[in-house]
């Protein structure tokens, strides 16, 4: 809202989108790839903030890092929340219900866009569940869940110190793989070609389409009420729900 009138015009929205594109296209190629998005200042900053919040949430001892015991204790608590009946195992339905879309994370003005996000969350949940179900019996036991958590900790603990710092998490291969996957999906949604590239025109066309969805009353402006519930309107104060559950 560059003119401070309490609403966002299409010109303001596209100007911000142009600025973001240019910050990603650091080599001025006129197009961007998933690698460009992953290396962009926005992605790096988001990953750092998410990693810092992750450590702050799990660091019960206040040491500035997460120990393996703390990591596994948090995993045990997550499992207990999913296993509401106390059976010692979690079904795919229970696992999907714990995903962001299952908890109704997208609401209010975002409801019109929730279908794609819900499908994405479901796809991710099913993929993760299949990996956790080590013996392929259709359920995930607590032992399987904690074993997978231990493996994730070891993968993140690249220095093999038994401690996870925010810096390690932000720079971890796991984080980078997630960023790459999300970037590729975003580019496909914007019409990327076989080379995986999106031009500035395609990028702005996607931004214009988003604006049209946000402008619920069709008056050519996004009011505060229309922006409510959208992640970009929160000024990056919290990560997307899927990111909060990434580890």
Coordinates of C-alpha atoms in Angstrom, one line a residue:
X1 CA 0.0 0.0 0.0
X2 CA 2.6 2.6 -1.2
X3 CA 0.2 5.6 -1.1
X4 CA -1.1 4.8 2.4
X5 CA -4.8 4.8 1.4
X6 CA -5.5 1.6 3.3
X7 CA -6.0 -0.6 0.3
X8 CA -3.8 -2.2 -2.5
X9 CA -4.4 -1.4 -6.1
X10 CA -3.6 -3.7 -9.0
X11 CA -0.7 -1.3 -9.9
X12 CA 0.7 -1.5 -6.4
X13 CA 0.4 -5.2 -6.4
X14 CA 2.1 -5.7 -9.7
X15 CA 4.8 -3.2 -8.8
X16 CA 5.6 -5.3 -5.7
X17 CA 5.5 -8.5 -7.8
X18 CA 7.9 -6.9 -10.3
X19 CA 10.3 -6.0 -7.5
X20 CA 10.2 -9.5 -6.1
X21 CA 10.8 -11.0 -9.6
X22 CA 13.8 -8.8 -10.1
X23 CA 15.2 -9.7 -6.6
X24 CA 15.0 -13.4 -7.7
X25 CA 16.4 -12.8 -11.2
X26 CA 19.8 -11.6 -9.9
X27 CA 21.5 -12.2 -13.3
X28 CA 18.8 -10.2 -15.2
X29 CA 18.0 -13.1 -17.5
X30 CA 14.4 -12.1 -17.8
X31 CA 13.3 -15.5 -16.5
X32 CA 13.7 -17.5 -13.2
X33 CA 14.2 -21.1 -12.3
X34 CA 13.6 -23.1 -9.1
X35 CA 17.3 -22.7 -8.3
X36 CA 16.9 -18.9 -8.5
X37 CA 14.0 -19.0 -6.1
X38 CA 15.9 -21.3 -3.7
X39 CA 18.9 -18.9 -3.7
X40 CA 16.8 -15.8 -3.4
X41 CA 17.1 -13.5 -0.4
X42 CA 13.4 -14.1 0.4
X43 CA 13.8 -17.9 0.6
X44 CA 17.1 -17.6 2.6
X45 CA 15.6 -15.2 5.1
X46 CA 12.4 -17.3 5.4
X47 CA 14.4 -20.4 6.1
X48 CA 16.6 -18.7 8.7
X49 CA 13.5 -17.3 10.5
X50 CA 11.8 -20.7 10.4
X51 CA 14.9 -22.4 11.7
X52 CA 15.2 -19.9 14.6
X53 CA 11.6 -20.4 15.6
X54 CA 12.0 -24.2 15.4
X55 CA 14.9 -24.1 17.8
X56 CA 13.2 -21.7 20.1
X57 CA 10.1 -23.9 20.3
X58 CA 12.0 -27.2 21.0
X59 CA 14.9 -25.8 23.1
X60 CA 13.4 -26.5 26.5
X61 CA 16.7 -26.2 28.3
X62 CA 17.4 -22.7 26.8
X63 CA 20.8 -23.7 25.4
X64 CA 20.3 -22.2 22.0
X65 CA 20.2 -25.5 20.3
X66 CA 18.0 -28.6 20.1
X67 CA 19.3 -31.9 21.6
X68 CA 18.3 -35.3 20.2
X69 CA 16.4 -36.0 23.4
X70 CA 14.4 -32.7 22.9
X71 CA 13.8 -33.5 19.2
X72 CA 12.5 -37.0 20.0
X73 CA 10.4 -35.7 22.9
X74 CA 8.7 -33.2 20.5
X75 CA 8.1 -36.1 18.0
X76 CA 6.6 -38.2 20.8
X77 CA 4.2 -35.3 21.6
X78 CA 3.2 -35.0 18.0
X79 CA 2.5 -38.7 17.8
X80 CA 0.4 -38.6 20.9
X81 CA -1.7 -35.7 19.5
X82 CA -2.4 -37.7 16.3
X83 CA -3.0 -41.0 18.2
X84 CA -6.0 -39.5 20.1
X85 CA -7.4 -42.9 20.9
X86 CA -4.1 -44.1 22.4
X87 CA -3.8 -47.2 20.3
X88 CA -0.1 -46.8 19.7
X89 CA -0.5 -46.4 16.0
X90 CA -1.6 -43.8 13.5
X91 CA -3.7 -44.3 10.4
X92 CA -3.4 -42.4 7.2
X93 CA -6.6 -40.6 8.0
X94 CA -5.3 -39.5 11.3
X95 CA -2.0 -38.4 9.7
X96 CA -3.8 -36.4 7.0
X97 CA -6.1 -34.8 9.6
X98 CA -3.0 -33.4 11.4
X99 CA -1.8 -31.8 8.1
X100 CA -2.3 -28.0 7.8
X101 CA -5.4 -28.3 5.5
X102 CA -6.9 -30.9 7.8
X103 CA -6.8 -28.5 10.6
X104 CA -8.6 -25.8 8.6
X105 CA -5.5 -23.6 8.4
X106 CA -6.9 -21.8 5.3
X107 CA -10.0 -19.9 6.1
X108 CA -12.0 -16.7 5.6
X109 CA -11.1 -14.9 2.4
X110 CA -8.6 -17.6 1.5
X111 CA -11.3 -20.2 1.2
X112 CA -11.6 -19.8 -2.5
X113 CA -8.0 -20.9 -3.0
X114 CA -8.1 -23.6 -0.4
X115 CA -8.7 -26.5 -2.8
X116 CA -5.3 -26.5 -4.4
X117 CA -3.6 -26.0 -1.0
X118 CA -5.6 -28.8 0.5
X119 CA -4.7 -31.2 -2.3
X120 CA -1.0 -30.2 -2.0
X121 CA -1.1 -30.9 1.8
X122 CA -2.8 -34.2 1.2
X123 CA -0.3 -35.3 -1.4
X124 CA 2.6 -34.4 1.0
X125 CA 0.9 -36.2 3.9
X126 CA 0.4 -39.3 1.9
X127 CA 4.0 -39.3 0.7
X128 CA 5.3 -38.7 4.2
X129 CA 3.1 -41.4 5.7
X130 CA 4.3 -44.0 3.1
X131 CA 7.9 -43.2 4.2
X132 CA 7.1 -43.5 7.9
X133 CA 5.2 -46.9 7.5
X134 CA 8.4 -48.9 7.4
X135 CA 6.8 -52.3 7.5
X136 CA 4.0 -51.3 5.0
X137 CA 1.2 -52.5 7.2
X138 CA -1.0 -49.4 6.6
X139 CA -0.4 -47.8 9.9
X140 CA 2.5 -46.0 11.6
X141 CA 3.5 -47.2 15.0
X142 CA 5.1 -45.0 17.6
X143 CA 8.4 -46.9 17.2
X144 CA 8.3 -46.2 13.5
X145 CA 7.6 -42.6 14.0
X146 CA 10.3 -42.1 16.6
X147 CA 12.8 -44.1 14.5
X148 CA 12.1 -41.8 11.5
X149 CA 12.5 -38.7 13.8
X150 CA 15.9 -40.0 15.0
X151 CA 17.0 -40.4 11.4
X152 CA 15.8 -36.9 10.5
X153 CA 17.8 -35.5 13.5
X154 CA 20.9 -37.3 12.4
X155 CA 20.5 -36.0 8.8
X156 CA 20.1 -32.5 10.1
X157 CA 23.0 -32.8 12.6
X158 CA 25.7 -32.4 9.8
X159 CA 28.4 -31.6 12.3
X160 CA 27.6 -34.8 14.4
X161 CA 27.6 -32.9 17.7
X162 CA 24.3 -34.1 19.0
X163 CA 23.0 -30.6 18.8
X164 CA 20.9 -28.8 16.2
X165 CA 21.5 -25.1 15.7
X166 CA 19.3 -22.8 13.6
X167 CA 22.2 -22.3 11.2
X168 CA 22.5 -26.1 10.6
X169 CA 18.7 -26.4 10.1
X170 CA 18.5 -23.5 7.6
X171 CA 21.4 -24.8 5.6
X172 CA 20.4 -28.5 5.7
X173 CA 19.9 -30.6 2.6
X174 CA 16.4 -31.4 3.9
X175 CA 15.5 -27.7 3.9
X176 CA 17.0 -27.2 0.5
X177 CA 15.1 -30.2 -0.9
X178 CA 11.8 -28.8 0.4
X179 CA 12.6 -25.4 -1.0
X180 CA 13.4 -26.9 -4.4
X181 CA 10.2 -29.0 -4.4
X182 CA 8.1 -26.0 -3.5
X183 CA 9.8 -23.7 -6.0
X184 CA 9.3 -26.2 -8.8
X185 CA 5.6 -26.6 -8.0
X186 CA 5.2 -22.8 -7.9
X187 CA 6.8 -22.4 -11.3
X188 CA 4.7 -25.2 -12.8
X189 CA 1.6 -23.4 -11.5
X190 CA 2.8 -20.2 -13.3
X191 CA 3.2 -22.1 -16.6
X192 CA 6.9 -23.0 -16.7
X193 CA 8.1 -24.6 -19.9
X194 CA 10.0 -27.8 -20.4
X195 CA 13.1 -25.9 -19.3
X196 CA 11.6 -25.1 -15.9
X197 CA 11.8 -21.4 -16.5
X198 CA 9.2 -18.7 -16.0
X199 CA 9.5 -15.3 -17.6
X200 CA 8.7 -12.0 -16.0
X201 CA 5.5 -11.7 -18.1
X202 CA 4.3 -15.2 -16.8
X203 CA 5.2 -14.2 -13.3
X204 CA 3.2 -11.0 -13.5
X205 CA 0.3 -12.8 -15.2
X206 CA 0.2 -15.2 -12.2
X207 CA 0.3 -12.2 -9.8
X208 CA -2.6 -10.6 -11.7
X209 CA -4.6 -13.8 -11.3
X210 CA -3.9 -13.9 -7.6
X211 CA -5.0 -10.3 -7.3
X212 CA -8.3 -11.1 -9.0
X213 CA -8.9 -13.9 -6.5
X214 CA -8.0 -11.6 -3.5
X215 CA -10.2 -8.8 -4.8
X216 CA -13.4 -10.6 -3.7
X217 CA -15.8 -7.7 -4.4
X218 CA -14.2 -6.9 -7.8
X219 CA -13.7 -3.2 -7.1
X220 CA -10.1 -3.2 -8.3
X221 CA -8.6 -3.0 -4.8
X222 CA -7.6 -5.4 -2.0
X223 CA -9.1 -4.2 1.3
X224 CA -7.8 -5.3 4.7
X225 CA -10.7 -7.6 5.1
X226 CA -10.1 -9.3 1.8
X227 CA -6.4 -9.8 2.6
X228 CA -7.2 -11.5 6.0
X229 CA -5.9 -15.0 6.2
X230 CA -3.4 -14.8 3.4
X231 CA 0.1 -15.6 4.4
X232 CA 1.7 -12.7 2.5
X233 CA -0.6 -10.3 4.5
X234 CA 1.1 -11.4 7.7
X235 CA 4.4 -9.8 6.7
X236 CA 6.3 -13.0 7.2
X237 CA 5.7 -13.1 11.0
X238 CA 5.0 -16.8 10.9
X239 CA 5.9 -19.6 8.5
X240 CA 3.3 -21.5 6.6
X241 CA 1.8 -24.4 8.5
X242 CA 3.5 -26.9 6.2
X243 CA 6.8 -25.4 7.1
X244 CA 6.2 -25.6 10.8
X245 CA 5.7 -29.4 10.5
X246 CA 8.6 -29.9 8.1
X247 CA 10.8 -31.6 10.7

